[in-house]
Coordinates of C-alpha atoms in Angstrom, one line a residue:
Chain A
E1 CA 93.7 102.0 109.4
I2 CA 97.1 103.7 109.9
V3 CA 96.8 107.4 108.9
L4 CA 100.1 108.9 107.8
T5 CA 100.4 112.7 108.1
Q6 CA 103.3 114.4 106.2
S7 CA 104.7 117.8 107.0
P8 CA 105.2 120.3 105.8
G9 CA 102.8 120.3 102.9
T10 CA 105.2 122.4 100.8
L11 CA 108.9 123.0 101.3
S12 CA 110.4 125.9 99.4
L13 CA 114.2 125.6 99.2
S14 CA 117.1 126.4 96.9
P15 CA 119.4 123.9 95.2
G16 CA 122.2 122.9 97.5
E17 CA 120.1 123.3 100.6
R18 CA 119.1 120.5 103.0
A19 CA 115.5 119.2 103.0
T20 CA 113.9 117.5 106.0
L21 CA 110.5 115.9 105.5
S22 CA 108.4 114.3 108.2
C23 CA 105.9 111.5 108.2
R24 CA 103.9 110.8 111.4
A25 CA 101.7 107.7 111.8
S26 CA 98.5 107.5 113.8
Q27 CA 99.7 104.3 115.4
S28 CA 103.0 102.4 115.5
V29 CA 104.2 101.1 112.2
S30 CA 105.3 97.5 112.8
S31 CA 108.8 96.4 112.0
S32 CA 109.5 99.9 110.6
Y33 CA 107.6 98.9 107.5
L34 CA 107.7 102.4 106.0
A35 CA 108.8 103.4 102.5
W36 CA 109.4 106.7 100.8
Y37 CA 108.7 107.6 97.2
Q38 CA 109.5 110.5 94.9
Q39 CA 107.0 111.5 92.2
K40 CA 107.4 113.9 89.4
A41 CA 104.6 115.3 87.3
G42 CA 103.2 112.8 84.9
Q43 CA 105.3 110.0 86.2
A44 CA 104.8 107.0 88.5
P45 CA 106.2 107.1 92.0
R46 CA 109.8 106.0 92.3
L47 CA 110.9 104.0 95.4
L48 CA 113.6 105.8 97.4
I49 CA 113.6 104.1 100.8
Y50 CA 112.2 100.9 102.3
G51 CA 112.4 99.5 105.9
A52 CA 112.4 103.1 107.2
S53 CA 116.1 103.6 106.4
S54 CA 117.3 101.4 103.5
R55 CA 118.0 103.1 100.2
A56 CA 116.5 101.4 97.1
T57 CA 118.7 100.3 94.3
G58 CA 120.3 103.2 92.4
I59 CA 119.2 105.9 94.9
P60 CA 122.0 108.5 95.6
D61 CA 123.4 108.7 99.1
R62 CA 122.2 112.3 99.5
F63 CA 118.9 110.6 100.3
S64 CA 118.7 109.3 103.9
A65 CA 115.9 108.3 106.2
S66 CA 115.3 107.4 109.8
G67 CA 112.7 106.8 112.3
S68 CA 110.6 104.1 114.0
G69 CA 107.3 103.7 115.8
T70 CA 105.2 106.7 114.7
D71 CA 107.8 109.2 113.6
F72 CA 109.8 109.0 110.4
T73 CA 112.0 111.5 108.5
L74 CA 113.4 111.7 105.0
T75 CA 116.4 113.9 104.5
I76 CA 117.9 115.2 101.3
S77 CA 121.4 116.5 102.2
R78 CA 122.0 118.8 99.3
L79 CA 119.1 119.4 96.8
E80 CA 119.9 118.8 93.2
P81 CA 117.7 120.3 90.5
E82 CA 116.2 116.8 89.8
D83 CA 115.1 116.4 93.4
F84 CA 112.3 119.0 93.2
A85 CA 109.2 116.8 93.3
V86 CA 106.5 115.4 95.5
Y87 CA 107.5 112.9 98.2
Y88 CA 105.1 110.3 99.7
C89 CA 105.6 108.0 102.7
Q90 CA 103.8 104.6 102.7
Q91 CA 103.3 102.1 105.4
Y92 CA 103.1 98.4 104.7
G93 CA 102.9 97.0 108.2
G94 CA 99.1 97.4 108.6
S95 CA 96.1 96.8 106.5
P96 CA 95.0 98.6 104.4
R97 CA 98.3 99.9 103.1
T98 CA 98.3 103.7 103.3
F99 CA 100.1 106.6 101.9
G100 CA 100.7 110.1 103.4
Q101 CA 99.2 113.0 101.5
G102 CA 102.6 114.1 100.2
T103 CA 105.2 116.9 100.7
K104 CA 106.0 119.1 97.7
V105 CA 109.6 120.2 97.5
E106 CA 109.7 123.3 95.3
I107 CA 112.4 125.6 94.1
K108 CA 112.5 128.8 96.1
Chain B
Q1 CA 113.8 94.0 84.7
V2 CA 110.1 93.6 85.2
Q3 CA 107.8 96.1 83.3
L4 CA 104.2 96.7 83.9
L5 CA 101.7 98.3 81.5
E6 CA 98.1 99.3 82.3
S7 CA 95.5 99.2 79.6
G8 CA 91.7 99.9 79.4
P9 CA 89.1 102.4 78.6
G10 CA 89.9 106.0 79.4
L11 CA 86.3 107.0 79.8
V12 CA 83.6 105.3 81.9
K13 CA 80.0 106.4 82.4
P14 CA 78.7 107.1 85.9
S15 CA 77.2 104.0 87.6
G16 CA 79.2 101.9 85.1
T17 CA 82.1 99.5 85.7
L18 CA 85.8 100.4 85.3
S19 CA 88.0 97.6 84.0
L20 CA 91.7 97.8 83.7
T21 CA 94.4 95.2 82.9
C22 CA 98.1 95.3 83.9
T23 CA 100.3 93.2 81.6
I24 CA 103.6 92.0 83.0
S25 CA 106.8 91.6 80.9
G26 CA 110.2 90.5 82.1
G27 CA 108.6 88.7 85.0
S28 CA 105.8 86.2 85.9
V29 CA 102.5 86.8 87.6
G30 CA 103.2 83.4 89.3
S31 CA 106.3 84.8 91.1
S32 CA 106.4 85.4 94.9
N33 CA 105.1 88.9 94.7
W34 CA 101.9 90.7 95.4
W35 CA 100.3 92.5 92.5
S36 CA 98.6 95.8 93.4
W37 CA 96.5 98.7 92.2
V38 CA 97.0 102.2 93.4
R39 CA 95.2 105.3 92.1
Q40 CA 95.7 109.0 92.2
P41 CA 92.9 111.6 91.5
P42 CA 94.1 114.6 89.5
G43 CA 96.2 116.9 91.7
K44 CA 95.8 114.6 94.8
G45 CA 97.7 111.9 96.6
L46 CA 98.0 108.2 96.3
E47 CA 95.3 105.7 97.4
W48 CA 96.0 102.0 97.7
I49 CA 93.1 99.9 96.2
G50 CA 94.1 96.4 96.8
K51 CA 96.4 93.4 95.9
I52 CA 96.4 89.9 94.7
Y53 CA 98.8 86.9 95.0
H54 CA 99.0 84.2 92.3
S55 CA 97.2 81.8 94.6
G56 CA 94.2 84.0 94.3
N57 CA 94.4 85.6 97.8
T58 CA 93.3 89.2 97.7
N59 CA 93.1 92.1 100.1
Y60 CA 91.2 95.3 99.5
N61 CA 90.9 98.8 100.9
P62 CA 87.7 98.9 102.9
S63 CA 87.1 102.5 101.7
L64 CA 86.0 101.2 98.3
K65 CA 83.1 99.4 100.0
S66 CA 83.5 96.1 98.2
R67 CA 83.3 97.8 94.7
A68 CA 86.8 96.6 93.7
T69 CA 87.7 93.2 92.4
I70 CA 91.2 92.1 91.5
S71 CA 91.8 89.0 89.4
I72 CA 94.8 87.2 87.8
D73 CA 95.1 85.7 84.3
K74 CA 98.1 83.4 84.3
S75 CA 97.7 82.6 80.6
K76 CA 98.1 86.2 79.7
N77 CA 100.6 87.0 82.5
S78 CA 98.4 89.8 83.7
F79 CA 96.1 90.9 86.5
S80 CA 93.0 93.1 86.3
L81 CA 91.0 95.5 88.3
T82 CA 87.2 96.0 88.1
L83 CA 85.5 98.8 90.0
S84 CA 81.7 98.9 90.0
S85 CA 79.2 101.7 90.4
V86 CA 81.7 104.4 89.6
T87 CA 81.2 108.1 90.2
A88 CA 83.2 111.2 89.3
A89 CA 85.1 110.6 92.5
D90 CA 86.7 107.5 90.9
T91 CA 88.3 109.7 88.2
A92 CA 92.0 109.1 88.7
V93 CA 95.3 107.8 87.2
Y94 CA 95.4 104.1 88.0
F95 CA 98.7 102.5 88.6
C96 CA 99.6 98.8 88.8
A97 CA 102.6 97.9 91.0
R98 CA 104.6 94.8 92.1
S99 CA 105.6 94.3 95.7
Y100 CA 109.2 93.5 96.6
D101 CA 108.2 90.0 97.7
F102 CA 105.4 88.1 99.5
W103 CA 106.3 89.4 103.0
T104 CA 107.0 93.0 102.2
D105 CA 104.8 95.0 99.9
Y106 CA 106.5 98.2 99.2
Y107 CA 106.7 98.9 95.5
P108 CA 109.9 99.0 93.5
N109 CA 108.1 98.4 90.2
W110 CA 105.2 100.5 88.8
G111 CA 103.4 100.8 85.6
Q112 CA 103.3 104.2 83.9
G113 CA 99.7 104.8 84.9
T114 CA 96.5 105.2 82.9
L115 CA 93.9 108.0 83.3
V116 CA 90.3 107.0 83.7
T117 CA 87.7 109.7 83.6
V118 CA 84.2 109.0 84.8
S119 CA 81.8 111.2 82.9
S120 CA 78.6 111.0 80.9

């Protein structure tokens, strides 16, 4: 099983600041099969990124992602009020599919 | 635009069986997608339970120790999850989700989720 470790656990930032979230895999994620999701309280996760760096339909370009192998990063260039949420990475290259434990981006 | 809706009992007794259905609208269970279940205990992260293809092929998370079964009902355009021998640790919001396609199961489409509590 591929274990995904996200850091930091919580990121305290102000609107307009840049957020950098990390997702590290216990073994290489094949074909960069890594996705990122945003989840707000009481809602289902929302797909942001797939294939490690491709934005999903309708996702603003302030969200970007990169990485390969075992190290992946999600960047939010300038935080908007609606971006404060929990973010999860998920790998779909190995079985079982696994998620990271999440990074909470909170208002400072 | 495909929509998914989970349904089922919100309360299950310990040692009992949890049964949930995900009804699909705006799409077909026979399409080239995997249909999955993901759960989230209160205040915790996401756990992948398993998936099914319309051919009947399934894949499960070994952490559930064979307690999970996912099935498809083409006549009702839905798929279901049963989880046996439940304990309080199975209390969670259960989401159904559709993969992007057969080859790549990240999840653009999710149901709203349904809370299942295991308690006597």
